[in-house]
CSV table of C-alpha atoms in Angstrom, one decimal:
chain,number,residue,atom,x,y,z
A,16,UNK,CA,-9.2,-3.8,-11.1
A,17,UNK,CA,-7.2,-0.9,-12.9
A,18,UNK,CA,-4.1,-1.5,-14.8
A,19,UNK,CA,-1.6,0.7,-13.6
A,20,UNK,CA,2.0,1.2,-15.0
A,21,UNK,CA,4.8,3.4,-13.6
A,22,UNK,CA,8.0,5.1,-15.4
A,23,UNK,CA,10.4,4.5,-14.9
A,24,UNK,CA,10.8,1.5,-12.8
A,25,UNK,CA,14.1,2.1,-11.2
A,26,UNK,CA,16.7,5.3,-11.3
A,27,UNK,CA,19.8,6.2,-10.0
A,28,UNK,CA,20.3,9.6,-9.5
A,29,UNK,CA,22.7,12.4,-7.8
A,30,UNK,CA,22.2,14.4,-5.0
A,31,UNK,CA,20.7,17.7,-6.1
A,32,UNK,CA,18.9,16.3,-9.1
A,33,UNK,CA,15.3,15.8,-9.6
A,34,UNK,CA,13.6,13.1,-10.6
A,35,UNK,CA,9.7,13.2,-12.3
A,36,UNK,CA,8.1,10.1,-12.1
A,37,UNK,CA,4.9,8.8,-14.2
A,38,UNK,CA,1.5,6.8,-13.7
A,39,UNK,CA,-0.6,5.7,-15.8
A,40,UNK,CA,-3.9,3.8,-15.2
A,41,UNK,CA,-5.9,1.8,-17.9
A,42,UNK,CA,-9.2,3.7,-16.8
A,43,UNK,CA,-10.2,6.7,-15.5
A,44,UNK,CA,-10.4,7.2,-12.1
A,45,UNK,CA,-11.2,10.0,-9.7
A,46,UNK,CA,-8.8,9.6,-6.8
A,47,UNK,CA,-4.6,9.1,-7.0
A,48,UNK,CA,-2.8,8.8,-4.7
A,49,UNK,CA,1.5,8.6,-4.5
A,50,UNK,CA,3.0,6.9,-1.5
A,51,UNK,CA,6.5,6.7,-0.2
A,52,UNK,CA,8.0,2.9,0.9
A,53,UNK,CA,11.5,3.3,2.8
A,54,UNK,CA,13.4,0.0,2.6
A,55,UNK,CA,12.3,-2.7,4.6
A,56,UNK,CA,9.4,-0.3,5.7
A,57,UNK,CA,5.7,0.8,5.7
A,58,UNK,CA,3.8,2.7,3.2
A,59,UNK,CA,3.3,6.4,3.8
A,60,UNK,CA,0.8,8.6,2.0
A,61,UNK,CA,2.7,11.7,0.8
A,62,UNK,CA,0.0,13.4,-1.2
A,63,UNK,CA,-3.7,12.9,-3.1
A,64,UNK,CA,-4.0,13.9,-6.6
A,65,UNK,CA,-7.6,14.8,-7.9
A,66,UNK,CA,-8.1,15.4,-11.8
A,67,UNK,CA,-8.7,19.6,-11.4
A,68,UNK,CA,-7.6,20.9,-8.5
A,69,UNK,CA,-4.2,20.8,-6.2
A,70,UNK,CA,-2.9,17.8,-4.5
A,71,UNK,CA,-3.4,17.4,-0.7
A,72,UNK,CA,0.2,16.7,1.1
A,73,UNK,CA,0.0,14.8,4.2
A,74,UNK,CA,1.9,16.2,7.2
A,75,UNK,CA,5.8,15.7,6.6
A,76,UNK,CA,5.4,16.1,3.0
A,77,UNK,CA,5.5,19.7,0.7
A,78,UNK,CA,4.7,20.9,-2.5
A,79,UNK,CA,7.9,22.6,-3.1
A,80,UNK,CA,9.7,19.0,-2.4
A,81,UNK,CA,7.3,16.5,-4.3
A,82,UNK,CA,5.3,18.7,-6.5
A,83,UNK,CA,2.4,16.4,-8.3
A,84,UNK,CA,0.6,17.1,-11.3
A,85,UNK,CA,-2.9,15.7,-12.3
A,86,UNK,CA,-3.7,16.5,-15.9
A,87,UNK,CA,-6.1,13.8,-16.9
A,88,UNK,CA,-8.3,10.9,-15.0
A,89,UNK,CA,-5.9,8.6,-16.3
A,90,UNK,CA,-2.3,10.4,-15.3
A,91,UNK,CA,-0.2,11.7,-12.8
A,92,UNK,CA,3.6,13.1,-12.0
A,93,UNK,CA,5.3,13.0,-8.9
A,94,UNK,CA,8.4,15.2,-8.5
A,95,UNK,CA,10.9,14.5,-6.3
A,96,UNK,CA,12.9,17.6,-6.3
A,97,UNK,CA,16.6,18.7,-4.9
A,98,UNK,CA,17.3,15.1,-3.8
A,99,UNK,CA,19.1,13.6,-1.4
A,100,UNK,CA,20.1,10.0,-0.4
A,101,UNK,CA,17.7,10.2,2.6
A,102,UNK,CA,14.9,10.4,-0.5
A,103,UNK,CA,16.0,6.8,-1.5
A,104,UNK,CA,12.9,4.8,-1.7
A,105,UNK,CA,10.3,3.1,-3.7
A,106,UNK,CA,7.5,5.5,-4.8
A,107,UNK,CA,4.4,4.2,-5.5
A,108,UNK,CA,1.1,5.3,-7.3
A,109,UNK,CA,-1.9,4.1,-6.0
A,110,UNK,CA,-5.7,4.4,-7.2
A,111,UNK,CA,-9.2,3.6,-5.4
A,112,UNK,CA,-12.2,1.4,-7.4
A,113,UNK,CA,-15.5,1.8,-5.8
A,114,UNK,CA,-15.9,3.0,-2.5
A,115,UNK,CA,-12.4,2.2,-1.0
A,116,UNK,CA,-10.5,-0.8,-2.9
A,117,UNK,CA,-7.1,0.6,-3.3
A,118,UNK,CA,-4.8,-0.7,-6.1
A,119,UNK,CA,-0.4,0.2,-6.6
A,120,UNK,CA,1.4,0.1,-9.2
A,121,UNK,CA,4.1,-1.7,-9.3
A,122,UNK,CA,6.7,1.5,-7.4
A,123,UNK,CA,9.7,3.3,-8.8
A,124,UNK,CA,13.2,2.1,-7.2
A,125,UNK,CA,14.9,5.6,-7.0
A,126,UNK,CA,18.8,5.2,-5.4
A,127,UNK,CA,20.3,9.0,-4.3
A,128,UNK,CA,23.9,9.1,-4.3
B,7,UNK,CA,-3.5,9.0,16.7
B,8,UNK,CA,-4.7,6.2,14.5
B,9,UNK,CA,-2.7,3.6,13.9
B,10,UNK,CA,-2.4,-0.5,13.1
B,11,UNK,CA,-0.1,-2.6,14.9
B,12,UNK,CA,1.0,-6.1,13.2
B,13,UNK,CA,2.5,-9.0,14.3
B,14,UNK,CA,4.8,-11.1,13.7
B,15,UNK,CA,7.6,-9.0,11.9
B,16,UNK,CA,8.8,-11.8,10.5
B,17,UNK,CA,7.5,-15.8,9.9
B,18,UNK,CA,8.8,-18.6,9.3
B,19,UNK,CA,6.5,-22.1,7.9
B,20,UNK,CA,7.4,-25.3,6.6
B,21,UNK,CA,5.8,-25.8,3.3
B,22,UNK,CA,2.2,-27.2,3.6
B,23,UNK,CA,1.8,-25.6,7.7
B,24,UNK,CA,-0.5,-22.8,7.7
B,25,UNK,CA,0.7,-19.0,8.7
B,26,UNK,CA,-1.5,-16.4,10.8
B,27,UNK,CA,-0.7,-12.8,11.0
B,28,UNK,CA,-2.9,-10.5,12.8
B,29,UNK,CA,-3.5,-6.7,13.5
B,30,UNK,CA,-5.2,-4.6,15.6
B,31,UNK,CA,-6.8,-1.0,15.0
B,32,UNK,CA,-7.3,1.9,16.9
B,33,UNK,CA,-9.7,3.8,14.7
B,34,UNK,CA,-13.5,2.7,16.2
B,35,UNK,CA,-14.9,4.4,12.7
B,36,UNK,CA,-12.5,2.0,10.6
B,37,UNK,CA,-15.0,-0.5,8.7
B,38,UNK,CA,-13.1,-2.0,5.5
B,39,UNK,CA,-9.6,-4.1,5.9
B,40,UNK,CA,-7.9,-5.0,3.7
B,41,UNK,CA,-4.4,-7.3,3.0
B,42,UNK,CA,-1.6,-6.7,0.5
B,43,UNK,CA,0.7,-9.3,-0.6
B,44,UNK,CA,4.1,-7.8,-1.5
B,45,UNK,CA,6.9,-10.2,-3.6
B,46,UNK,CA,10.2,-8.6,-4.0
B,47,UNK,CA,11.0,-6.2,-6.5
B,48,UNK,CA,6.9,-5.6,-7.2
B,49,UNK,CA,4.2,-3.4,-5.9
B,50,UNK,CA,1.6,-4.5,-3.2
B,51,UNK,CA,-1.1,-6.5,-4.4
B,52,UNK,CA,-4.7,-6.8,-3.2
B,53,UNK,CA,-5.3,-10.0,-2.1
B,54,UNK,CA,-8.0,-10.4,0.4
B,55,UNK,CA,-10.3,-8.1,1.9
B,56,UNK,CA,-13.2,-8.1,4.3
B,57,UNK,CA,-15.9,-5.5,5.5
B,58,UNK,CA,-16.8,-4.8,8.9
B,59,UNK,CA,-20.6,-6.7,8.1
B,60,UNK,CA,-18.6,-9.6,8.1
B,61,UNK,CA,-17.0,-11.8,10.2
B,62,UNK,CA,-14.7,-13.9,8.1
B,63,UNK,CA,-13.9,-14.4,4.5
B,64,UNK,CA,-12.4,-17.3,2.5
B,65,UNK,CA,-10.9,-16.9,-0.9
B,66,UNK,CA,-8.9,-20.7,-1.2
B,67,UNK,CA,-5.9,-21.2,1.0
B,68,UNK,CA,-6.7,-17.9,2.0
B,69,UNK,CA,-8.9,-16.3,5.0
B,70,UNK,CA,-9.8,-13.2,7.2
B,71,UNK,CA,-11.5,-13.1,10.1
B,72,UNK,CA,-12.0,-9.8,11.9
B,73,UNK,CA,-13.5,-8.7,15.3
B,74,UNK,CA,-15.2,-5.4,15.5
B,75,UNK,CA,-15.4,-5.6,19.3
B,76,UNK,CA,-11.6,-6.4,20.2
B,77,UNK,CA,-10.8,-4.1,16.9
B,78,UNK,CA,-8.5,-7.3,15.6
B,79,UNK,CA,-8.3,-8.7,12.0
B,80,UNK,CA,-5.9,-11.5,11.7
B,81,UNK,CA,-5.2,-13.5,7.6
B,82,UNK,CA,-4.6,-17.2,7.8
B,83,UNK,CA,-2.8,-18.9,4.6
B,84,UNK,CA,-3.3,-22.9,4.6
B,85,UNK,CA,-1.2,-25.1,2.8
B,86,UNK,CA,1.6,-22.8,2.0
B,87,UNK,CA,3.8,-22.8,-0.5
B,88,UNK,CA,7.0,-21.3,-1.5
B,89,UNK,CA,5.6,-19.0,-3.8
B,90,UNK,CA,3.6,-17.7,-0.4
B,91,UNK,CA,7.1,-16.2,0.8
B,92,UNK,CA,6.4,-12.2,0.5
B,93,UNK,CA,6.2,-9.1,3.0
B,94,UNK,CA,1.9,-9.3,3.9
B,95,UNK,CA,0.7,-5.5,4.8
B,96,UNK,CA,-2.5,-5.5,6.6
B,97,UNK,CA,-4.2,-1.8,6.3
B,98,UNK,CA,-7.6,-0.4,7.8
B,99,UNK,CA,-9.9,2.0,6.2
B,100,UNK,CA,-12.2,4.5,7.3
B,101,UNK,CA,-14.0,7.4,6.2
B,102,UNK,CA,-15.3,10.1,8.3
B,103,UNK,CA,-16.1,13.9,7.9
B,104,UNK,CA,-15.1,13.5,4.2
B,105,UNK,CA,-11.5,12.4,4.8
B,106,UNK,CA,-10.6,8.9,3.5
B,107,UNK,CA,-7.8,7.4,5.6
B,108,UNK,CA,-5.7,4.3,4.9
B,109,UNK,CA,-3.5,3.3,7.5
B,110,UNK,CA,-0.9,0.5,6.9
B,111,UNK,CA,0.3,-2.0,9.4
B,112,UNK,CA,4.6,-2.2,9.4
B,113,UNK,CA,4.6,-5.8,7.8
B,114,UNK,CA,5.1,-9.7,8.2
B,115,UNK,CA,7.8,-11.3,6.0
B,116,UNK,CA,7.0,-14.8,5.5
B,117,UNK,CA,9.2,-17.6,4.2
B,118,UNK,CA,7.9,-20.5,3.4
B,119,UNK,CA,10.6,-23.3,3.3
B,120,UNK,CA,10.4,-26.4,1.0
């Protein structure tokens, strides 16, 4: 399975702010993917990131909020812009191997006060 | 729409009993299922899957079984052990019309206690 590392690991941040977060996989892959975990909670899907062309937000999430960028097959940013404390959560990238094994790395702890 | 409901929430198991947690699917075109252990402070990890060719799968203390016709999928840890203790995410998978969906179940923490 990919290696796949996250900076940084854990922020705490003030309302307003914005925050970019990294991902980096050991391999290159086709499909990213960034989730959102609320405490105590479920994953949720907040956008797909394919190498070349714009991300694809779920329903609930926007670009101008969580802006993504794909520059590589090994690399992607996740925005999370003008924050608030309702944005606390981990954030996770996620990548697929095969058909549809589906890997995380290991989240970003972001704290809005 | 699609979902996956999980049960239990939470779990308790003395050391050494074994722990079951089981979902359900809605999705009829979902045909790959697989389970995520999650350990505090850490990202999920893949640790068991199973396809929908397949009625059960055994990796160790570890097993799936799944039932295409009741749409249930249930993981069953044997001889647990502390180290067990995590939040387990089941998730189904299906691909139709050239969307790839993912949807996660809402979670069992376990605690296994020496």
């Amino acid at each position: 399975s990919a290696v796949i590392s996250q900076k940084p690991s854990r922020d705490i941040c003030q309302r307003g702010t914005s925050l970019t977060i990294q991902c980096q996989v050991d391999s290159q892959v086709t499909m990213m993917f960034w989730y959102r975990q609320q405490p105590g909670q479920s994953l949720t899907l907040i956008a797909t990131a394919n190498q070349g062309s714009e991300a694809t937000y779920e329903s609930g999430f926007v670009i101008d909020k969580f802006p993504i960028s794909r520059p590589n097959l090994t690399f992607s940013t996740l925005t999370v812009s003008n924050m608030s404390p309702e944005d606390s959560s981990i954030y996770l990238c996620s990548t697929r191997q095969g058909v549809d094994e589906q890997y995380f790395g290991p989240g970003t702890r972001l704290t809005v006060t | 729409g699609e979902n996956v409901e999980q049960h239990p929430s939470t779990l308790s198991v003395q050391e050494g009993d074994s722990a079951v947690i089981k979902c359900t699917y809605s999705d009829s075109a979902s045909n790959y299922f697989p389970w995520y252990k999650q350990e505090l402070g850490k990202g999920p990890q893949l640790i068991i899957d199973i396809r929908s060719n397949v009625g059960e799968k055994k990796d160790q203390r570890i097993a799936v079984t799944l039932n295409k016709t009741a749409k249930h999928f249930s993981l069953h840890i044997t001889e647990t052990q502390p180290e067990d203790s995590a939040v387990y995410f089941c998730a189904a998978y299906s691909a139709r019309a050239g969307t790839y969906k993912y949807i996660f179940g809402t979670g069992t923490r376990l605690k296994v206690l020496a």
